[in-house]
mmCIF file of C-alpha atoms and ligand atoms in Angstrom:
data_model
loop_
_atom_site.group_PDB
_atom_site.id
_atom_site.type_symbol
_atom_site.label_atom_id
_atom_site.label_comp_id
_atom_site.label_asym_id
_atom_site.label_seq_id
_atom_site.Cartn_x
_atom_site.Cartn_y
_atom_site.Cartn_z
ATOM 1 C CA MET A 1 5.399 -126.508 10.227
ATOM 2 C CA THR A 2 4.920 -130.263 9.879
ATOM 3 C CA LEU A 3 6.070 -133.521 11.425
ATOM 4 C CA GLU A 4 8.624 -133.756 8.572
ATOM 5 C CA ASP A 5 10.235 -130.511 9.692
ATOM 6 C CA TYR A 6 10.930 -132.276 12.970
ATOM 7 C CA GLY A 7 12.484 -135.298 11.250
ATOM 8 C CA TRP A 8 9.479 -137.571 10.678
ATOM 9 C CA ASP A 9 10.034 -139.977 7.767
ATOM 10 C CA SER A 10 8.902 -143.301 6.280
ATOM 11 C CA HIS A 11 10.635 -145.295 9.034
ATOM 12 C CA PHE A 12 8.497 -143.669 11.740
ATOM 13 C CA GLU A 13 5.406 -143.679 9.533
ATOM 14 C CA THR A 14 5.710 -147.482 9.239
ATOM 15 C CA GLU A 15 6.342 -147.902 12.958
ATOM 16 C CA PHE A 16 3.400 -145.672 13.817
ATOM 17 C CA HIS A 17 1.005 -147.518 11.502
ATOM 18 C CA ARG A 18 1.829 -150.779 13.245
ATOM 19 C CA ILE A 19 0.207 -149.464 16.422
ATOM 20 C CA LYS A 20 -3.171 -149.142 14.664
ATOM 21 C CA LYS A 21 -4.689 -146.799 17.202
ATOM 22 C CA THR A 22 -6.396 -143.753 15.786
ATOM 23 C CA SER A 23 -6.483 -142.032 19.146
ATOM 24 C CA PHE A 24 -2.664 -141.833 19.290
ATOM 25 C CA VAL A 25 -0.450 -139.029 18.010
ATOM 26 C CA PRO A 26 3.344 -138.883 17.613
ATOM 27 C CA ALA A 27 5.675 -136.147 18.862
ATOM 28 C CA ARG A 28 9.422 -135.695 19.148
ATOM 29 C CA VAL A 29 11.316 -135.331 22.400
ATOM 30 C CA CYS A 30 13.085 -131.954 22.442
ATOM 31 C CA ARG A 31 14.117 -131.773 26.071
ATOM 32 C CA VAL A 32 14.009 -133.974 29.147
ATOM 33 C CA GLU A 33 13.853 -132.688 32.694
ATOM 34 C CA LYS A 34 13.802 -135.523 35.210
ATOM 35 C CA ASP A 35 10.481 -137.218 34.379
ATOM 36 C CA ARG A 36 9.041 -134.377 32.281
ATOM 37 C CA TYR A 37 9.331 -134.623 28.519
ATOM 38 C CA PHE A 38 9.065 -131.538 26.335
ATOM 39 C CA LEU A 39 7.648 -132.559 22.986
ATOM 40 C CA HIS A 40 6.856 -131.047 19.608
ATOM 41 C CA ASN A 41 4.960 -132.361 16.604
ATOM 42 C CA GLY A 42 5.624 -129.517 14.203
ATOM 43 C CA VAL A 43 2.392 -127.778 15.101
ATOM 44 C CA SER A 44 2.244 -127.637 18.882
ATOM 45 C CA ALA A 45 4.481 -128.081 21.872
ATOM 46 C CA TYR A 46 3.454 -130.497 24.595
ATOM 47 C CA GLU A 47 4.626 -131.567 27.964
ATOM 48 C CA GLY A 48 4.426 -135.287 28.544
ATOM 49 C CA VAL A 49 4.887 -137.829 31.290
ATOM 50 C CA LEU A 50 5.165 -141.583 30.936
ATOM 51 C CA SER A 51 2.032 -143.651 31.358
ATOM 52 C CA GLY A 52 2.011 -146.185 34.179
ATOM 53 C CA LYS A 53 2.161 -149.007 31.646
ATOM 54 C CA PHE A 54 5.209 -147.498 29.918
ATOM 55 C CA ARG A 55 6.996 -147.115 33.230
ATOM 56 C CA SER A 56 6.219 -150.618 34.412
ATOM 57 C CA GLN A 57 7.525 -152.101 31.153
ATOM 58 C CA THR A 58 10.830 -150.250 31.333
ATOM 59 C CA ARG A 59 13.731 -152.536 32.184
ATOM 60 C CA LYS A 60 16.699 -150.222 31.766
ATOM 61 C CA LYS A 61 17.467 -146.528 31.453
ATOM 62 C CA SER A 62 18.124 -146.742 27.720
ATOM 63 C CA ASP A 63 14.496 -147.873 27.215
ATOM 64 C CA LEU A 64 13.309 -144.459 28.406
ATOM 65 C CA PRO A 65 12.733 -141.693 25.862
ATOM 66 C CA THR A 66 15.711 -139.469 25.211
ATOM 67 C CA ILE A 67 16.344 -136.346 23.141
ATOM 68 C CA GLY A 68 15.467 -137.006 19.512
ATOM 69 C CA ASP A 69 13.115 -139.898 20.217
ATOM 70 C CA TRP A 70 9.664 -140.104 18.699
ATOM 71 C CA VAL A 71 7.030 -141.007 21.260
ATOM 72 C CA VAL A 72 3.347 -141.725 20.941
ATOM 73 C CA MET A 73 0.767 -140.236 23.245
ATOM 74 C CA LYS A 74 -2.994 -140.363 23.595
ATOM 75 C CA LYS A 75 -4.499 -137.435 21.718
ATOM 76 C CA PRO A 76 -3.717 -134.722 24.238
ATOM 77 C CA SER A 77 -6.284 -132.346 25.579
ATOM 78 C CA GLY A 78 -4.514 -129.040 25.898
ATOM 79 C CA SER A 79 -0.747 -129.061 26.156
ATOM 80 C CA PHE A 80 -0.370 -132.072 28.411
ATOM 81 C CA GLY A 81 0.172 -135.592 27.059
ATOM 82 C CA LEU A 82 0.483 -139.093 28.437
ATOM 83 C CA ILE A 83 3.306 -140.950 26.676
ATOM 84 C CA GLU A 84 2.219 -144.483 25.823
ATOM 85 C CA MET A 85 5.174 -145.798 23.861
ATOM 86 C CA LEU A 86 8.402 -145.146 22.030
ATOM 87 C CA LEU A 87 8.697 -145.593 18.270
ATOM 88 C CA ARG A 88 11.568 -147.881 17.345
ATOM 89 C CA ARG A 89 14.749 -145.819 17.012
ATOM 90 C CA LYS A 90 16.701 -145.579 13.785
ATOM 91 C CA ASN A 91 19.829 -145.291 15.857
ATOM 92 C CA ALA A 92 21.062 -143.995 19.186
ATOM 93 C CA LEU A 93 24.291 -142.272 20.034
ATOM 94 C CA SER A 94 25.492 -143.465 23.435
ATOM 95 C CA ARG A 95 28.417 -143.522 25.770
ATOM 96 C CA LYS A 96 29.074 -145.449 28.954
ATOM 97 C CA THR A 97 27.842 -143.786 32.124
ATOM 98 C CA ALA A 98 30.728 -142.100 33.921
ATOM 99 C CA GLY A 99 32.181 -144.021 36.836
ATOM 100 C CA MET A 100 32.153 -147.707 37.619
ATOM 101 C CA VAL A 101 28.611 -148.579 36.571
ATOM 102 C CA THR A 102 28.327 -150.608 33.366
ATOM 103 C CA GLU A 103 25.384 -148.861 31.819
ATOM 104 C CA GLU A 104 24.557 -147.245 28.523
ATOM 105 C CA GLN A 105 23.873 -143.521 28.596
ATOM 106 C CA LEU A 106 22.033 -142.170 25.600
ATOM 107 C CA ILE A 107 23.233 -138.901 24.130
ATOM 108 C CA SER A 108 20.580 -138.585 21.406
ATOM 109 C CA ALA A 109 18.359 -140.792 19.298
ATOM 110 C CA ASN A 110 17.540 -140.690 15.590
ATOM 111 C CA VAL A 111 20.571 -138.706 14.565
ATOM 112 C CA ASP A 112 21.718 -138.088 10.972
ATOM 113 C CA ALA A 113 25.155 -136.614 11.599
ATOM 114 C CA ALA A 114 27.484 -135.650 14.416
ATOM 115 C CA MET A 115 29.773 -132.651 14.405
ATOM 116 C CA ILE A 116 32.699 -133.286 16.681
ATOM 117 C CA PHE A 117 33.880 -129.885 17.861
ATOM 118 C CA SER A 118 37.431 -129.164 19.023
ATOM 119 C CA ALA A 119 39.234 -125.899 19.621
ATOM 120 C CA LEU A 120 42.542 -125.193 17.918
ATOM 121 C CA ASP A 121 44.253 -124.216 21.133
ATOM 122 C CA GLN A 122 46.751 -126.126 23.228
ATOM 123 C CA ASP A 123 44.008 -128.437 24.507
ATOM 124 C CA LEU A 124 43.421 -130.137 21.154
ATOM 125 C CA SER A 125 43.492 -133.911 21.596
ATOM 126 C CA ILE A 126 43.267 -136.276 18.639
ATOM 127 C CA PRO A 127 42.838 -139.386 20.848
ATOM 128 C CA ARG A 128 39.742 -137.751 22.368
ATOM 129 C CA ILE A 129 38.362 -137.109 18.887
ATOM 130 C CA GLU A 130 38.995 -140.772 18.055
ATOM 131 C CA ARG A 131 36.773 -141.696 21.004
ATOM 132 C CA TYR A 132 33.938 -139.645 19.566
ATOM 133 C CA LEU A 133 34.561 -141.204 16.148
ATOM 134 C CA LEU A 134 34.158 -144.605 17.748
ATOM 135 C CA LEU A 135 30.837 -143.652 19.339
ATOM 136 C CA CYS A 136 29.654 -142.476 15.910
ATOM 137 C CA ALA A 137 30.861 -145.678 14.220
ATOM 138 C CA GLN A 138 28.949 -147.705 16.786
ATOM 139 C CA CYS A 139 25.627 -146.287 15.608
ATOM 140 C CA ALA A 140 26.654 -145.732 11.971
ATOM 141 C CA ILE A 141 26.337 -141.948 12.138
ATOM 142 C CA GLU A 142 28.370 -139.828 9.770
ATOM 143 C CA PRO A 143 30.913 -137.801 11.738
ATOM 144 C CA PHE A 144 32.403 -134.446 10.803
ATOM 145 C CA CYS A 145 35.282 -132.869 12.651
ATOM 146 C CA VAL A 146 34.933 -129.162 13.224
ATOM 147 C CA PHE A 147 38.023 -127.334 14.403
ATOM 148 C CA ASN A 148 36.996 -124.009 15.862
ATOM 149 C CA LYS A 149 39.004 -120.989 17.007
ATOM 150 C CA LEU A 150 41.085 -120.817 13.856
ATOM 151 C CA ASP A 151 41.771 -117.226 14.901
ATOM 152 C CA LEU A 152 44.058 -118.608 17.613
ATOM 153 C CA CYS A 153 46.345 -120.160 14.969
ATOM 154 C CA SER A 154 48.833 -118.059 13.073
ATOM 155 C CA SER A 155 47.888 -119.786 9.808
ATOM 156 C CA LEU A 156 45.805 -122.542 8.302
ATOM 157 C CA GLU A 157 49.051 -124.479 7.907
ATOM 158 C CA GLU A 158 49.494 -124.501 11.675
ATOM 159 C CA ALA A 159 45.922 -125.782 12.071
ATOM 160 C CA LEU A 160 46.519 -128.524 9.502
ATOM 161 C CA THR A 161 49.689 -129.610 11.272
ATOM 162 C CA LYS A 162 47.835 -129.851 14.573
ATOM 163 C CA THR A 163 45.258 -132.192 13.072
ATOM 164 C CA GLN A 164 47.370 -134.289 10.738
ATOM 165 C CA MET A 165 47.290 -137.229 13.150
ATOM 166 C CA LEU A 166 43.624 -137.704 12.393
ATOM 167 C CA ARG A 167 42.592 -140.420 9.947
ATOM 168 C CA PRO A 168 42.684 -138.750 6.510
ATOM 169 C CA ASP A 169 39.225 -139.862 5.387
ATOM 170 C CA VAL A 170 37.392 -138.009 8.161
ATOM 171 C CA GLN A 171 35.808 -134.802 6.856
ATOM 172 C CA ARG A 172 37.230 -131.771 8.602
ATOM 173 C CA PHE A 173 36.320 -128.112 8.709
ATOM 174 C CA PHE A 174 38.358 -125.252 10.064
ATOM 175 C CA ILE A 175 36.290 -122.395 11.379
ATOM 176 C CA SER A 176 36.345 -119.395 13.634
ATOM 177 C CA VAL A 177 33.008 -118.563 15.168
ATOM 178 C CA GLN A 178 34.528 -115.364 16.467
ATOM 179 C CA ASN A 179 35.636 -114.169 13.011
ATOM 180 C CA HIS A 180 32.756 -115.831 11.142
ATOM 181 C CA THR A 181 35.142 -117.804 8.936
ATOM 182 C CA GLY A 182 34.320 -121.207 7.465
ATOM 183 C CA ILE A 183 30.821 -121.335 8.932
ATOM 184 C CA SER A 184 28.933 -121.183 5.639
ATOM 185 C CA GLU A 185 30.547 -124.440 4.519
ATOM 186 C CA LEU A 186 28.788 -126.256 7.349
ATOM 187 C CA LEU A 187 25.322 -124.899 6.612
ATOM 188 C CA PRO A 188 24.450 -127.410 3.846
ATOM 189 C CA TYR A 189 24.547 -130.179 6.473
ATOM 190 C CA PHE A 190 21.526 -128.710 8.248
ATOM 191 C CA GLY A 191 18.856 -129.826 5.786
ATOM 192 C CA LYS A 192 15.124 -129.990 6.406
ATOM 193 C CA GLY A 193 14.279 -132.712 8.899
ATOM 194 C CA LYS A 194 17.931 -133.710 9.414
ATOM 195 C CA THR A 195 19.183 -133.991 12.967
ATOM 196 C CA VAL A 196 22.751 -132.964 13.720
ATOM 197 C CA VAL A 197 24.342 -133.444 17.132
ATOM 198 C CA LEU A 198 27.165 -131.242 18.383
ATOM 199 C CA LEU A 199 29.741 -133.072 20.468
ATOM 200 C CA GLY A 200 32.962 -131.964 22.131
ATOM 201 C CA SER A 201 34.546 -130.779 25.340
ATOM 202 C CA SER A 202 33.396 -127.781 27.309
ATOM 203 C CA GLY A 203 34.526 -124.427 25.945
ATOM 204 C CA VAL A 204 35.196 -125.454 22.332
ATOM 205 C CA GLY A 205 32.433 -123.177 21.035
ATOM 206 C CA LYS A 206 29.404 -125.391 20.345
ATOM 207 C CA THR A 207 26.839 -122.978 21.730
ATOM 208 C CA SER A 208 28.649 -119.995 20.188
ATOM 209 C CA PHE A 209 28.345 -121.779 16.839
ATOM 210 C CA ILE A 210 24.579 -122.209 17.260
ATOM 211 C CA ASN A 211 24.237 -118.568 18.211
ATOM 212 C CA ALA A 212 26.198 -117.630 15.091
ATOM 213 C CA ILE A 213 24.107 -119.679 12.652
ATOM 214 C CA ALA A 214 20.774 -118.980 14.336
ATOM 215 C CA PRO A 215 20.970 -115.643 16.142
ATOM 216 C CA ASN A 216 17.209 -115.669 16.707
ATOM 217 C CA LEU A 217 17.583 -118.694 18.912
ATOM 218 C CA SER A 218 20.188 -117.075 21.110
ATOM 219 C CA GLY A 219 17.633 -116.011 23.712
ATOM 220 C CA LYS A 220 16.704 -119.657 24.003
ATOM 221 C CA THR A 221 20.228 -121.010 24.262
ATOM 222 C CA GLN A 222 21.211 -118.298 26.749
ATOM 223 C CA GLU A 223 18.404 -119.479 28.942
ATOM 224 C CA VAL A 224 19.937 -122.915 29.277
ATOM 225 C CA ARG A 225 23.369 -121.590 30.152
ATOM 226 C CA VAL A 226 24.656 -120.816 33.568
ATOM 227 C CA THR A 227 27.839 -119.187 34.690
ATOM 228 C CA ASP A 228 30.315 -121.668 36.057
ATOM 229 C CA HIS A 229 32.943 -121.012 38.718
ATOM 230 C CA LYS A 230 35.352 -119.563 36.172
ATOM 231 C CA GLY A 231 32.804 -116.986 35.139
ATOM 232 C CA LYS A 232 32.113 -118.741 31.834
ATOM 233 C CA HIS A 233 28.802 -119.717 30.339
ATOM 234 C CA THR A 234 28.360 -123.406 29.979
ATOM 235 C CA THR A 235 25.527 -125.508 28.645
ATOM 236 C CA THR A 236 23.897 -127.556 31.366
ATOM 237 C CA TRP A 237 21.393 -129.557 29.438
ATOM 238 C CA ARG A 238 20.637 -130.990 26.095
ATOM 239 C CA GLU A 239 18.039 -129.570 23.815
ATOM 240 C CA LEU A 240 16.852 -130.287 20.295
ATOM 241 C CA VAL A 241 16.175 -127.044 18.453
ATOM 242 C CA LEU A 242 14.619 -126.338 15.083
ATOM 243 C CA LEU A 243 16.775 -123.985 13.050
ATOM 244 C CA PRO A 244 15.005 -121.081 11.324
ATOM 245 C CA GLY A 245 16.384 -122.230 7.954
ATOM 246 C CA GLY A 246 15.321 -125.865 8.537
ATOM 247 C CA GLY A 247 17.211 -128.710 10.155
ATOM 248 C CA LEU A 248 17.461 -129.757 13.777
ATOM 249 C CA LEU A 249 20.334 -129.412 16.109
ATOM 250 C CA VAL A 250 21.187 -130.884 19.497
ATOM 251 C CA ASP A 251 23.545 -128.880 21.676
ATOM 252 C CA ASN A 252 25.305 -130.856 24.382
ATOM 253 C CA PRO A 253 27.020 -129.946 27.598
ATOM 254 C CA GLY A 254 30.755 -130.486 27.158
ATOM 255 C CA MET A 255 31.758 -133.979 28.189
ATOM 256 C CA ARG A 256 34.553 -134.379 30.644
ATOM 257 C CA GLU A 257 34.794 -138.106 30.107
ATOM 258 C CA VAL A 258 33.976 -139.897 26.899
ATOM 259 C CA GLN A 259 33.730 -143.477 28.035
ATOM 260 C CA LEU A 260 33.069 -145.940 25.294
ATOM 261 C CA TRP A 261 29.848 -147.806 24.747
ATOM 262 C CA ALA A 262 30.947 -149.670 21.671
ATOM 263 C CA ASP A 263 31.996 -153.055 20.379
ATOM 264 C CA LYS A 264 34.762 -154.575 18.303
ATOM 265 C CA ASP A 265 33.080 -153.731 15.008
ATOM 266 C CA ALA A 266 33.028 -150.022 15.790
ATOM 267 C CA LEU A 267 36.719 -150.229 16.731
ATOM 268 C CA GLU A 268 37.523 -151.927 13.448
ATOM 269 C CA ASP A 269 35.544 -149.308 11.521
ATOM 270 C CA THR A 270 37.397 -146.473 13.209
ATOM 271 C CA PHE A 271 40.834 -148.037 12.816
ATOM 272 C CA GLU A 272 40.471 -149.626 9.386
ATOM 273 C CA ASP A 273 44.059 -148.668 8.546
ATOM 274 C CA ILE A 274 45.483 -150.654 11.474
ATOM 275 C CA LEU A 275 43.160 -153.549 10.743
ATOM 276 C CA ALA A 276 44.435 -153.699 7.181
ATOM 277 C CA LEU A 277 48.034 -153.782 8.419
ATOM 278 C CA GLU A 278 47.251 -156.411 11.062
ATOM 279 C CA SER A 279 46.375 -159.019 8.491
ATOM 280 C CA ALA A 280 50.040 -159.049 7.456
ATOM 281 C CA CYS A 281 51.394 -159.707 10.983
ATOM 282 C CA ARG A 282 53.116 -163.069 11.313
ATOM 283 C CA PHE A 283 51.055 -164.100 14.350
ATOM 284 C CA ARG A 284 47.275 -164.105 14.197
ATOM 285 C CA ASN A 285 46.736 -162.515 17.604
ATOM 286 C CA CYS A 286 49.746 -160.255 17.465
ATOM 287 C CA SER A 287 49.585 -157.500 20.092
ATOM 288 C CA HIS A 288 51.881 -155.234 18.052
ATOM 289 C CA LEU A 289 54.139 -154.670 21.019
ATOM 290 C CA SER A 290 57.311 -156.602 20.243
ATOM 291 C CA GLU A 291 56.407 -159.663 18.204
ATOM 292 C CA PRO A 292 58.673 -160.566 15.303
ATOM 293 C CA GLY A 293 57.144 -160.084 11.882
ATOM 294 C CA CYS A 294 54.707 -157.437 13.144
ATOM 295 C CA ALA A 295 53.439 -155.472 10.157
ATOM 296 C CA VAL A 296 51.927 -152.758 12.365
ATOM 297 C CA LEU A 297 55.230 -151.967 14.081
ATOM 298 C CA ARG A 298 56.934 -152.011 10.708
ATOM 299 C CA ALA A 299 54.431 -149.390 9.511
ATOM 300 C CA VAL A 300 55.253 -147.226 12.533
ATOM 301 C CA GLU A 301 58.962 -147.567 11.814
ATOM 302 C CA ASN A 302 58.671 -146.518 8.210
ATOM 303 C CA GLY A 303 56.389 -143.593 9.048
ATOM 304 C CA GLN A 304 53.262 -145.059 7.483
ATOM 305 C CA LEU A 305 51.419 -145.181 10.823
ATOM 306 C CA ARG A 306 51.741 -142.724 13.691
ATOM 307 C CA GLU A 307 52.791 -144.185 17.006
ATOM 308 C CA GLU A 308 50.219 -142.110 18.936
ATOM 309 C CA ARG A 309 47.462 -143.585 16.805
ATOM 310 C CA LEU A 310 48.637 -147.111 17.504
ATOM 311 C CA GLU A 311 48.840 -146.320 21.216
ATOM 312 C CA ASN A 312 45.318 -144.973 21.246
ATOM 313 C CA TYR A 313 44.104 -147.997 19.321
ATOM 314 C CA ARG A 314 45.623 -150.311 21.922
ATOM 315 C CA LYS A 315 44.049 -148.328 24.745
ATOM 316 C CA LEU A 316 40.596 -148.241 23.183
ATOM 317 C CA LYS A 317 40.799 -151.927 22.278
ATOM 318 C CA ALA A 318 41.571 -152.795 25.898
ATOM 319 C CA GLU A 319 38.728 -150.567 27.086
ATOM 320 C CA ILE A 320 36.277 -152.251 24.711
ATOM 321 C CA ASN A 321 37.454 -155.697 25.787
ATOM 322 C CA ARG A 322 36.871 -154.784 29.441
ATOM 323 C CA LEU A 323 33.465 -153.340 28.610
ATOM 324 C CA THR A 324 32.461 -156.469 26.681
ATOM 325 C CA VAL A 325 33.373 -158.687 29.637
ATOM 326 C CA ARG A 326 31.492 -156.445 32.088
ATOM 327 C CA ARG A 327 28.446 -156.286 29.836
ATOM 328 C CA LYS A 328 28.311 -160.077 29.716
ATOM 329 C CA GLU A 329 28.591 -160.206 33.505
ATOM 330 C CA VAL A 330 25.747 -157.760 34.095
ATOM 331 C CA GLY A 331 23.704 -158.927 31.094
ATOM 332 C CA ARG A 332 23.539 -155.623 29.198
HETATM 333 N N1 GTP B 401 39.024 -117.134 20.172
HETATM 334 C C1 GTP B 401 37.853 -117.691 19.952
HETATM 335 N N2 GTP B 401 37.010 -117.920 20.971
HETATM 336 C C2 GTP B 401 35.831 -118.522 20.715
HETATM 337 C C3 GTP B 401 35.453 -118.909 19.406
HETATM 338 N N3 GTP B 401 34.236 -119.514 19.481
HETATM 339 C C4 GTP B 401 33.852 -119.479 20.771
HETATM 340 N N4 GTP B 401 34.807 -118.879 21.540
HETATM 341 C C5 GTP B 401 34.768 -118.641 22.991
HETATM 342 O O1 GTP B 401 34.931 -119.864 23.671
HETATM 343 C C6 GTP B 401 34.196 -119.854 24.915
HETATM 344 C C7 GTP B 401 33.330 -121.082 25.056
HETATM 345 O O2 GTP B 401 32.335 -121.084 24.045
HETATM 346 P P1 GTP B 401 30.954 -121.900 24.215
HETATM 347 O O3 GTP B 401 30.219 -121.705 22.939
HETATM 348 O O4 GTP B 401 30.256 -121.568 25.463
HETATM 349 O O5 GTP B 401 31.500 -123.386 24.324
HETATM 350 P P2 GTP B 401 30.663 -124.740 24.465
HETATM 351 O O6 GTP B 401 31.332 -125.745 23.590
HETATM 352 O O7 GTP B 401 29.227 -124.492 24.217
HETATM 353 O O8 GTP B 401 30.937 -125.133 25.982
HETATM 354 P P3 GTP B 401 29.998 -126.002 26.985
HETATM 355 O O9 GTP B 401 28.597 -125.478 26.863
HETATM 356 O O10 GTP B 401 30.598 -125.796 28.324
HETATM 357 O O11 GTP B 401 30.101 -127.421 26.523
HETATM 358 C C8 GTP B 401 33.407 -118.551 24.912
HETATM 359 O O12 GTP B 401 34.073 -117.628 25.730
HETATM 360 C C9 GTP B 401 33.421 -118.115 23.466
HETATM 361 O O13 GTP B 401 33.334 -116.727 23.317
HETATM 362 C C10 GTP B 401 36.364 -118.643 18.331
HETATM 363 O O14 GTP B 401 36.136 -118.938 17.164
HETATM 364 N N5 GTP B 401 37.561 -118.055 18.673
HETATM 365 MG MG1 MG B 402 27.579 -124.876 25.312
HETATM 366 ZN ZN1 ZN B 403 51.447 -157.031 14.863
#
């Protein structure tokens, strides 16, 4: 196994060479437990803590290493390492911390693709998926939508109907982990050194999927699951795992709230169709509520745009506007 198996590439090579210290070695963060970092460099596993200098230079939580980060430590003696710095991230997938605090919460760093999991049961929510799409757009990560539990639909047609509200250009896969259908089509996305993050609510089948594609890991993923009050297993922490066939995967605990940490550009990327319509509205800052000459409302009327999508767009736009104001206030 090599650094490349863990996702090392020319970006990190360049960043590492800038440091010009031969006594330093890089490793990737696979798991974080409070202030303990579990690291791997392709050859050995290490446990690291932050050096005093690193800690004193940290201004905000998002400056701390997270899952998927590459850190640099002094050549460790044994399995313990002192983390001296963080290599500049290629990207970071984040959301806003739950609650009232205006703070970025990192989900994973240095990600190549995100698989947004949903279950094809009555809980399926397209607006929630659109939130995840926005988070992906914010850090320019390619999103895939995976609809699991196809076995709960009477036909593929029913599944397609349930998801037709989703923007047509988003790649979608219909699978059943239980029946092992559709899974092989996802495997090509787990290439050597590529990091894929699994997102989605609790109970949609993310961990079951990992256990299906990498049964040898199941002991490991079981270990991180506990039984919740409903007698179900649920993932309680994030971990980056190396798949036996190559590729890296980050399982996530299901998110109850997907609060946005995004800006106007990510919104415009996610709702390109509405943006294109907007340019034809009579008024420049049309709110698409009741203005005359509104091209967006006209599109809803003639069935070109779904009303639910417009509603969600309005809601997310307002949320981003509020976030932008708050971020200016608190300087983040
Ligand atoms: N019917 C059906 N059930 C499934 C399928 N895939 C997973 N399940 C079940 O759904 C439940 C939740 O699956 P998990 O894999 O734990 O879900 P998760 O997304 O990891 O949930 P969290 O860890 O809480 O975020 C389990 O009881 C699984 O057996 C499927 O394809 N069809
Ligand atoms: Mg899980
Ligand atoms: Zn309008």
